[in-house]
PDB file of C-alpha atoms in Angstrom:
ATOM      1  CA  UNK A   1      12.604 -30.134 -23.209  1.00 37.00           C
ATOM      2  CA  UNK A   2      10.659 -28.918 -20.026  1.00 43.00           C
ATOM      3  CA  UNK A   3      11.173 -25.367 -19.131  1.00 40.00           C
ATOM      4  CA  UNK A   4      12.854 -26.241 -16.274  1.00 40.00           C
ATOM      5  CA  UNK A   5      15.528 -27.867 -17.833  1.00 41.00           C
ATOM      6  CA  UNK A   6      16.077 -24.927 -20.830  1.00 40.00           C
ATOM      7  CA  UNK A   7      16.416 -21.925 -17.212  1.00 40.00           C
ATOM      8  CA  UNK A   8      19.085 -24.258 -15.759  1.00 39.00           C
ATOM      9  CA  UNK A   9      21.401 -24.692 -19.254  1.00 36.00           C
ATOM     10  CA  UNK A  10      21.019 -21.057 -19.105  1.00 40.00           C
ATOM     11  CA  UNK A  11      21.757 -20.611 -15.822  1.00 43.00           C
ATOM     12  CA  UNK A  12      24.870 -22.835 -16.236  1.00 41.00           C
ATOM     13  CA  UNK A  13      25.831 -21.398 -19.470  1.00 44.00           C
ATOM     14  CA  UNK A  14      26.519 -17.479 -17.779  1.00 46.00           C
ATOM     15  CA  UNK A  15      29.811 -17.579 -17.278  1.00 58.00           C
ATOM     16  CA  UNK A  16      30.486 -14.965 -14.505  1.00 84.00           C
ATOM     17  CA  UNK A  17      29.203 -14.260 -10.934  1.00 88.00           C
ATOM     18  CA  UNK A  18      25.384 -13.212 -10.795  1.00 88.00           C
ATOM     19  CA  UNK A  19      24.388 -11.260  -8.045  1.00 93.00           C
ATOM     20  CA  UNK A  20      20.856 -12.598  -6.207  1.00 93.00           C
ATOM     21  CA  UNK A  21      18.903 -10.533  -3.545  1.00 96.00           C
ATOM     22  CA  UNK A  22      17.803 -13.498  -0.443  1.00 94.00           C
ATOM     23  CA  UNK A  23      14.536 -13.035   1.425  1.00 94.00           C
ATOM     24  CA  UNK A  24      12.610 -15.263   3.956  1.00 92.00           C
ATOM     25  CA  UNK A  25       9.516 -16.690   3.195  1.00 89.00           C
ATOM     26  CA  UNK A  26       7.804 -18.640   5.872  1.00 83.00           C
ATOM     27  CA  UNK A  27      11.076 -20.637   7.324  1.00 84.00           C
ATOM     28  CA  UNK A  28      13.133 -20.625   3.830  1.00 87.00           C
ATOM     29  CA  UNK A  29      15.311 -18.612   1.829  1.00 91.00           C
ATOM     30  CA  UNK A  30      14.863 -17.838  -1.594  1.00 92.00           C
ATOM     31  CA  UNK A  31      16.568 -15.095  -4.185  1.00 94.00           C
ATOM     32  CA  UNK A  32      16.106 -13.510  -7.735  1.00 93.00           C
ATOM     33  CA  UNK A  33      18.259 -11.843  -9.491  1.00 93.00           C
ATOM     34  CA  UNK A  34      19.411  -8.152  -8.108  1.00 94.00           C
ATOM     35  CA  UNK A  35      19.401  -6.865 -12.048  1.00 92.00           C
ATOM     36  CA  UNK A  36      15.591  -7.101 -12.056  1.00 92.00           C
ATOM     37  CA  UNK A  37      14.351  -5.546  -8.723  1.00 94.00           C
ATOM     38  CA  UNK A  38      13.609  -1.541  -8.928  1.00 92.00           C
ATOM     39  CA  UNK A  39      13.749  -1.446  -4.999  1.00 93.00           C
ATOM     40  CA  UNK A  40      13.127  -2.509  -1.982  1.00 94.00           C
ATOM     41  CA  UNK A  41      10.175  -0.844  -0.388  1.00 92.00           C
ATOM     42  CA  UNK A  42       7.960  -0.916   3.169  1.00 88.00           C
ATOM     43  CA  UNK A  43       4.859  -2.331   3.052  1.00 81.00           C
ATOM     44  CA  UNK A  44       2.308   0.179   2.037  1.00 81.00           C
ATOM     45  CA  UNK A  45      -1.619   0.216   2.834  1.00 86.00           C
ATOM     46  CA  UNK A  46      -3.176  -2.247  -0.177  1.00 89.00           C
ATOM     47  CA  UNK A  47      -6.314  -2.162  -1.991  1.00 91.00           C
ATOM     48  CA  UNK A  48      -8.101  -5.421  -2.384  1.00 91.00           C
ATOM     49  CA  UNK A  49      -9.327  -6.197  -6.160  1.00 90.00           C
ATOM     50  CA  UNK A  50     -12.438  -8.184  -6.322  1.00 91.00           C
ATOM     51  CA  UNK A  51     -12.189 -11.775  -7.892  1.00 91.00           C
ATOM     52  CA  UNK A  52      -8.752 -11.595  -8.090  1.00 90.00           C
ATOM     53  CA  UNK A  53      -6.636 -14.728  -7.628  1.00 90.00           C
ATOM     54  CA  UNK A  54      -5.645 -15.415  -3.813  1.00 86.00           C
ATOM     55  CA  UNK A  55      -1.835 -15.178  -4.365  1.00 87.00           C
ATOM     56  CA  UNK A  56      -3.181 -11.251  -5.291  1.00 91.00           C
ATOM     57  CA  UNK A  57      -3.626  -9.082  -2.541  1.00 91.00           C
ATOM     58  CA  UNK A  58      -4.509  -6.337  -4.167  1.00 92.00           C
ATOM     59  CA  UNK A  59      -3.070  -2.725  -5.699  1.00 92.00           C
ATOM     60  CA  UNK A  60      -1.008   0.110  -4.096  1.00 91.00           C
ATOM     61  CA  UNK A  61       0.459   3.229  -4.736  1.00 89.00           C
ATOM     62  CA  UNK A  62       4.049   3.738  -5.109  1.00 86.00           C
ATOM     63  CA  UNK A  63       5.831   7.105  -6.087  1.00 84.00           C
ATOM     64  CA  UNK A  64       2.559   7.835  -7.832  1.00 84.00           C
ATOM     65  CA  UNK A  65       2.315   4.529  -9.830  1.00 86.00           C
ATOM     66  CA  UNK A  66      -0.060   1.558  -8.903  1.00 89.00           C
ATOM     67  CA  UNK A  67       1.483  -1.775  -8.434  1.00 92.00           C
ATOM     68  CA  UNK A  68      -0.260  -4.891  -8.376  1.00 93.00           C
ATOM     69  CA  UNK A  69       1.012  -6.407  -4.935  1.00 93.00           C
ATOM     70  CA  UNK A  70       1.539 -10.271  -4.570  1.00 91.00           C
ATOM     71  CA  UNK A  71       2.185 -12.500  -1.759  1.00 90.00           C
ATOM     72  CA  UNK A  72       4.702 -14.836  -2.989  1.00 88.00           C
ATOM     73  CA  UNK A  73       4.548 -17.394  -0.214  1.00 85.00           C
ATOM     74  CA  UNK A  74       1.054 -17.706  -1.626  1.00 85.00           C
ATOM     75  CA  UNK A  75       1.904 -17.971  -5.016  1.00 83.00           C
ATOM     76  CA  UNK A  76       4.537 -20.738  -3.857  1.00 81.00           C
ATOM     77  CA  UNK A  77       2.016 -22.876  -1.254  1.00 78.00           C
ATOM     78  CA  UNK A  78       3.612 -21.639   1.484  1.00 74.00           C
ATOM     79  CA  UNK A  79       2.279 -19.715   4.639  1.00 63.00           C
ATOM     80  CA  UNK A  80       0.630 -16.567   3.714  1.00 57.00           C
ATOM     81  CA  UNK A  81       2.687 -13.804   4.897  1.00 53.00           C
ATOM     82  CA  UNK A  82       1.685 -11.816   8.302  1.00 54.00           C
ATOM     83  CA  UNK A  83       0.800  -8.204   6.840  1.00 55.00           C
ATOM     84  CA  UNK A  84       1.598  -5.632   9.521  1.00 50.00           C
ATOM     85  CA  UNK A  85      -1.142  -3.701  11.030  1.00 46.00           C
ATOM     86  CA  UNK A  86      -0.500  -0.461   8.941  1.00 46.00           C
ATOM     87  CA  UNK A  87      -2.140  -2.485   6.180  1.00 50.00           C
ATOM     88  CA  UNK A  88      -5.030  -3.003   7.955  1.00 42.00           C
ATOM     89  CA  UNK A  89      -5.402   0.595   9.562  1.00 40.00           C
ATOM     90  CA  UNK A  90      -3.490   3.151   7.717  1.00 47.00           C
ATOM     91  CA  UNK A  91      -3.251   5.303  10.930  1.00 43.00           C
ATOM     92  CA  UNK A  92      -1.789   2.421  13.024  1.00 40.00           C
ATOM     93  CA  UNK A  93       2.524   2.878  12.919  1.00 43.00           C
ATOM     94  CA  UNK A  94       3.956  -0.062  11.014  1.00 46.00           C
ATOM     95  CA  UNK A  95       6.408  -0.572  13.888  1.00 43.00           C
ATOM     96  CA  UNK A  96       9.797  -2.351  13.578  1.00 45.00           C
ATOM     97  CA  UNK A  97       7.714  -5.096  10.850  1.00 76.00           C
ATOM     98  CA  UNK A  98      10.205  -6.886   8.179  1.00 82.00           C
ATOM     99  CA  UNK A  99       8.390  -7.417   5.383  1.00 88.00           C
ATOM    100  CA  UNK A 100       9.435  -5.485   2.510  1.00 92.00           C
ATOM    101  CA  UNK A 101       7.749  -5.155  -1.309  1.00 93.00           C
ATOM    102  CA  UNK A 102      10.054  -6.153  -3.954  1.00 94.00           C
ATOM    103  CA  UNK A 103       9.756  -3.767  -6.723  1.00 94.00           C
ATOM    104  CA  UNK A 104      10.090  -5.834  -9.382  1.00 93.00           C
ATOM    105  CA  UNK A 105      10.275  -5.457 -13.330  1.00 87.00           C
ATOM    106  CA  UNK A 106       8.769  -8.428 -15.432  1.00 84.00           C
ATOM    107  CA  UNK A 107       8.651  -7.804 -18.758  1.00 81.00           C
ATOM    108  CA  UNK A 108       7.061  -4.247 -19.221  1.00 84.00           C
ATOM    109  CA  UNK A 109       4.998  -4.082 -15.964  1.00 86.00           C
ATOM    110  CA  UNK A 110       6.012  -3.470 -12.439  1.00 88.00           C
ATOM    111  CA  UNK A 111       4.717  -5.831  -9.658  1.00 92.00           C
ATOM    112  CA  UNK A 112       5.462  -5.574  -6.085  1.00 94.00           C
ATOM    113  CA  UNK A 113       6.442  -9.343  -4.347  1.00 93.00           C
ATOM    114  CA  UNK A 114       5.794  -8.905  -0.522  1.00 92.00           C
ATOM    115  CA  UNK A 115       8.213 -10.982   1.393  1.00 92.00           C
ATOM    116  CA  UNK A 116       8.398 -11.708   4.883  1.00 90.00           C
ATOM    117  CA  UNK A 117      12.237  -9.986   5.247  1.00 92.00           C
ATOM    118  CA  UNK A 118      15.026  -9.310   3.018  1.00 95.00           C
ATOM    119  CA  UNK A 119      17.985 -10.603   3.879  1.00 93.00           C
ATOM    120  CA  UNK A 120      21.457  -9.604   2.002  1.00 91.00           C
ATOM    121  CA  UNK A 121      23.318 -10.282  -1.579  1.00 93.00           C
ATOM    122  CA  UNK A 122      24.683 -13.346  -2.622  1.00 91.00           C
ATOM    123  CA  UNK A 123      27.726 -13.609  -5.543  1.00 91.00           C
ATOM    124  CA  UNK A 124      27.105 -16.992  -6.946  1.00 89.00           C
ATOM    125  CA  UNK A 125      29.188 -18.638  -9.943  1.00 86.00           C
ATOM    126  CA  UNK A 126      27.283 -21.198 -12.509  1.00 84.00           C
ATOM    127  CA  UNK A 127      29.504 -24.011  -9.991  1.00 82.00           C
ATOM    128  CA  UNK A 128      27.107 -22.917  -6.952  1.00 83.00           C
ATOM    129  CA  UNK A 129      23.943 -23.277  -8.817  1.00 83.00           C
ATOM    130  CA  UNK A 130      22.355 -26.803  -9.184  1.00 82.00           C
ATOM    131  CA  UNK A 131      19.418 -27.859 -11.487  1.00 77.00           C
ATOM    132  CA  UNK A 132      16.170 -27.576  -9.328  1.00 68.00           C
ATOM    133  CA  UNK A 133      14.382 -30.475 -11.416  1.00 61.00           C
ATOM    134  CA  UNK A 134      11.184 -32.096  -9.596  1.00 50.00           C
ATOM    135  CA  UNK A 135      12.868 -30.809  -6.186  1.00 52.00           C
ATOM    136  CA  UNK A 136       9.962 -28.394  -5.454  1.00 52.00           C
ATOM    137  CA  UNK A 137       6.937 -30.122  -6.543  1.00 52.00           C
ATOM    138  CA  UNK A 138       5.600 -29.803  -9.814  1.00 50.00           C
ATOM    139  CA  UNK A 139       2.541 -26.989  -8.636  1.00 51.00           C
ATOM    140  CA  UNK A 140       5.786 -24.871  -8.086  1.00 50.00           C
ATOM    141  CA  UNK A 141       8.289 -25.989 -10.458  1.00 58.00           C
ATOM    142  CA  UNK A 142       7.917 -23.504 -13.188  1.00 65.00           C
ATOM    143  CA  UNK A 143       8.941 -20.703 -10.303  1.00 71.00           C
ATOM    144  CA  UNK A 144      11.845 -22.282  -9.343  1.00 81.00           C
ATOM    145  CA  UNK A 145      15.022 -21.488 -11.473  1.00 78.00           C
ATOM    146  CA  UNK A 146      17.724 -23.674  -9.124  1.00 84.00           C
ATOM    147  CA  UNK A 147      19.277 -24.375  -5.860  1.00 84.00           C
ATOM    148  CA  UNK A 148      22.465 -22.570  -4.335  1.00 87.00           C
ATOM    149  CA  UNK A 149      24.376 -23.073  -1.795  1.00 80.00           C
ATOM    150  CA  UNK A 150      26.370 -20.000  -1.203  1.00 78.00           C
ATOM    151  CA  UNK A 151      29.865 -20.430  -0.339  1.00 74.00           C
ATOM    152  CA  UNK A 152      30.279 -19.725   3.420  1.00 73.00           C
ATOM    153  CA  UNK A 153      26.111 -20.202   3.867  1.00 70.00           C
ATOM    154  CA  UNK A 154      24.718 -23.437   5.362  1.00 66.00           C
ATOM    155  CA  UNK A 155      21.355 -23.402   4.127  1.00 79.00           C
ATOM    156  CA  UNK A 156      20.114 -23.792   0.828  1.00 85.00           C
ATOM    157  CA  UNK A 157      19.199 -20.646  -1.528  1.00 88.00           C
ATOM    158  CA  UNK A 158      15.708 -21.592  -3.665  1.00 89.00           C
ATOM    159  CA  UNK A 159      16.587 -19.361  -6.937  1.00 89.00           C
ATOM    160  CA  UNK A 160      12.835 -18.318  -8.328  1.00 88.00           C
ATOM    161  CA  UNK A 161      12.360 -17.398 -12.225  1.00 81.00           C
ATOM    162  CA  UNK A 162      10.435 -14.217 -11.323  1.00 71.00           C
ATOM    163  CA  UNK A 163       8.673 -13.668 -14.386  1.00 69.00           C
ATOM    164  CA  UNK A 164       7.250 -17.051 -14.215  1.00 63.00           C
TER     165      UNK A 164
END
């Protein structure tokens, strides 16, 4: 059975409403689950890692812990995301920039996913979620948990498997 298949049964399987944090990446929305993100944090100044993968853009420093920091519309093929000048020169202001670091917690580690803006909360039901399948591509298909539409929401939600 592909893995794709096994996170949808499971997805469809749940019973109750699960609650998903939306973001923007490039000109789409995506979500993962609220129960796995720490927090929601403002971009911080990042330090590059030599010969680490592309999708990494380096480490950073949040309430004293170090967080590897990656762009997810990299990781996904998208658009890599604008990073706001503070990144570049600490002493610049950020300004009124919406990206935001996902905090997230895979597994035992913390990683940061930096996101072009969050959005709000969706409440979706097992009957809102749909089986992504080949839909994405299959480069991207092991990220991709399912599609919602949530009720009241014209576009389409991507659901991602963060720890893939």
């Amino acid at each position: 059975m592909p893995r794709s298949e096994g996170r949808s049964r499971a997805i469809d399987q749940s019973g109750g409403l699960t609650e998903y944090l939306a973001f923007r990446l490039s000109d789409a929305e995506y979500a993962i689950p609220v129960g796995i993100v720490r927090e929601i944090v403002r971009t911080a100044p990042i330090t590059e890692v030599p010969r680490a993968p592309d999708d990494v853009l380096g480490i950073a420093s949040f309430r004293g812990r170090v967080v590897t920091i990656i762009d997810l519309g990299r990781r996904l093929g998208l658009s890599c995301a604008v990073l706001p000048p503070a990144l570049i020169s600490p002493s610049r202001p950020a300004g009124r920039e919406r990206n935001r670091v996902l905090m997230v917690d895979v597994g035992s580690e913390t990683i940061g996913l930096l996101v072009d803006e969050v959005l709000l909360v969706h409440r979706l039901g097992p009957s809102d979620i749909e089986r992504a399948s080949m839909a994405m591509g299959s480069d991207v298909d092991q990220h991709v948990a399912g599609i919602a539409r949530p009720p009241g929401n014209a576009k389409v939600l991507v659901l991602l498997d963060a720890k893939a």
